[in-house]
């Protein structure tokens, strides 16, 4: 069973073909970073226009490179939400039009379920049950995953997502978009403990996060320094990154203790962060637990995770009708139980 996956929820056009037997057989990614850079963030209208330019030629190229014809496919998966409405509409429209022409079923995939299942594309994959930490530009969530499709939210951010906080702090430090990798790079030359930033919401029980106060604390710290030097900025980047990583680590530790699960899955763009990966590896080994990350190129948005998640949905009998509809806001708790 082979499935074509289309990701277009934000600023990456991701196309992939996943085969149930042999795994990922083709994968292409086009990043719009250069397009949005001069605006310091994603411009939704430009994102949609670029997806519409890139999607079909990328699908055509991938199909011909992998020497596949439409009759080799069993379905087409696309990101149905959450994300930018116009960008999602592009993926949904193209997926449904091709499916109509090629006589195939379509599957609308929840973007965060795609991220959540991305570690399943690795050779060493987690088995259920596991705890999942989803950390992206729009979400920060800790989930308990009993089995495929059954996700309970243990906690989530009450304000900014972790990636969003990274992006905003990057702007404050005069760094380029997307900010997460830039802050991480700058933090590498920071002096440890030059500053100590708060670890929000760790002094009270529960699994929720809040990164808005930490963002304001960072802003105030920058404003308190006359003409911050490059070293000051690096020290601040490191203090911020360390605070985010420590906060996440504390909540993951609680989730492991609470559920008793022995596997921890980390996914979403921020899971590419080296300090976070190192800290959570360390936590897991101290708690006799195993941590699973997607391969680095599958941490941020990509078509492979949508193809994989779509195949699981298709196998469980989920298909869409022909109406083109997307869900820009779509809580994971509203996902139909796939069992
Ligand atoms: O999952 P993703 O590609 O898109 C969304 O679904 O949001 O995540 C993008 C987010 C951005 O906020 C970006 O700054 C952050 O992930 N990010 C990172 C790193 N790489 C990407 N944050 C911290 N460190 C990184 N190395
Ligand atoms: Zn994403």
mmCIF file with all atom_site columns, C-alpha atoms and ligand atoms in Angstrom, residues 7 9-10 12 82 111-112 115 135-139 268-269 299-302 305, ligand 2:
data_model
loop_
_atom_site.group_PDB
_atom_site.id
_atom_site.type_symbol
_atom_site.label_atom_id
_atom_site.label_alt_id
_atom_site.label_comp_id
_atom_site.label_asym_id
_atom_site.label_entity_id
_atom_site.label_seq_id
_atom_site.pdbx_PDB_ins_code
_atom_site.Cartn_x
_atom_site.Cartn_y
_atom_site.Cartn_z
_atom_site.occupancy
_atom_site.B_iso_or_equiv
_atom_site.pdbx_formal_charge
_atom_site.auth_seq_id
_atom_site.auth_comp_id
_atom_site.auth_asym_id
_atom_site.auth_atom_id
_atom_site.pdbx_PDB_model_num
ATOM   1  C  CA  . UNK A 1 7   ? 2.024  19.096 3.800  1.00 0.00 ? 7   UNK A CA  1
ATOM   2  C  CA  . UNK A 1 9   ? 0.029  24.081 6.680  1.00 0.00 ? 9   UNK A CA  1
ATOM   3  C  CA  . UNK A 1 10  ? 2.610  26.839 7.054  1.00 0.00 ? 10  UNK A CA  1
ATOM   4  C  CA  . UNK A 1 12  ? 7.019  24.454 3.939  1.00 0.00 ? 12  UNK A CA  1
ATOM   5  C  CA  . UNK A 1 82  ? -4.369 23.100 12.188 1.00 0.00 ? 82  UNK A CA  1
ATOM   6  C  CA  . UNK A 1 111 ? -0.720 18.184 11.483 1.00 0.00 ? 111 UNK A CA  1
ATOM   7  C  CA  . UNK A 1 112 ? 0.173  17.447 15.114 1.00 0.00 ? 112 UNK A CA  1
ATOM   8  C  CA  . UNK A 1 115 ? 4.487  15.276 14.112 1.00 0.00 ? 115 UNK A CA  1
ATOM   9  C  CA  . UNK A 1 135 ? 6.826  21.230 20.713 1.00 0.00 ? 135 UNK A CA  1
ATOM   10 C  CA  . UNK A 1 136 ? 6.350  23.275 17.568 1.00 0.00 ? 136 UNK A CA  1
ATOM   11 C  CA  . UNK A 1 137 ? 5.789  26.869 16.467 1.00 0.00 ? 137 UNK A CA  1
ATOM   12 C  CA  . UNK A 1 138 ? 2.081  26.683 17.332 1.00 0.00 ? 138 UNK A CA  1
ATOM   13 C  CA  . UNK A 1 139 ? 1.832  23.975 19.996 1.00 0.00 ? 139 UNK A CA  1
ATOM   14 C  CA  . UNK A 1 268 ? 7.724  19.069 16.409 1.00 0.00 ? 268 UNK A CA  1
ATOM   15 C  CA  . UNK A 1 269 ? 10.174 21.747 15.248 1.00 0.00 ? 269 UNK A CA  1
ATOM   16 C  CA  . UNK A 1 299 ? 11.454 17.259 13.257 1.00 0.00 ? 299 UNK A CA  1
ATOM   17 C  CA  . UNK A 1 300 ? 10.217 20.308 11.368 1.00 0.00 ? 300 UNK A CA  1
ATOM   18 C  CA  . UNK A 1 301 ? 7.337  20.243 8.878  1.00 0.00 ? 301 UNK A CA  1
ATOM   19 C  CA  . UNK A 1 302 ? 7.589  17.632 6.104  1.00 0.00 ? 302 UNK A CA  1
ATOM   20 C  CA  . UNK A 1 305 ? 4.963  12.490 8.461  1.00 0.00 ? 305 UNK A CA  1
HETATM 21 ZN ZN1 . LIG B 2 .   ? 4.631  21.552 12.359 1.00 0.00 ? 2   LIG B ZN1 1
#
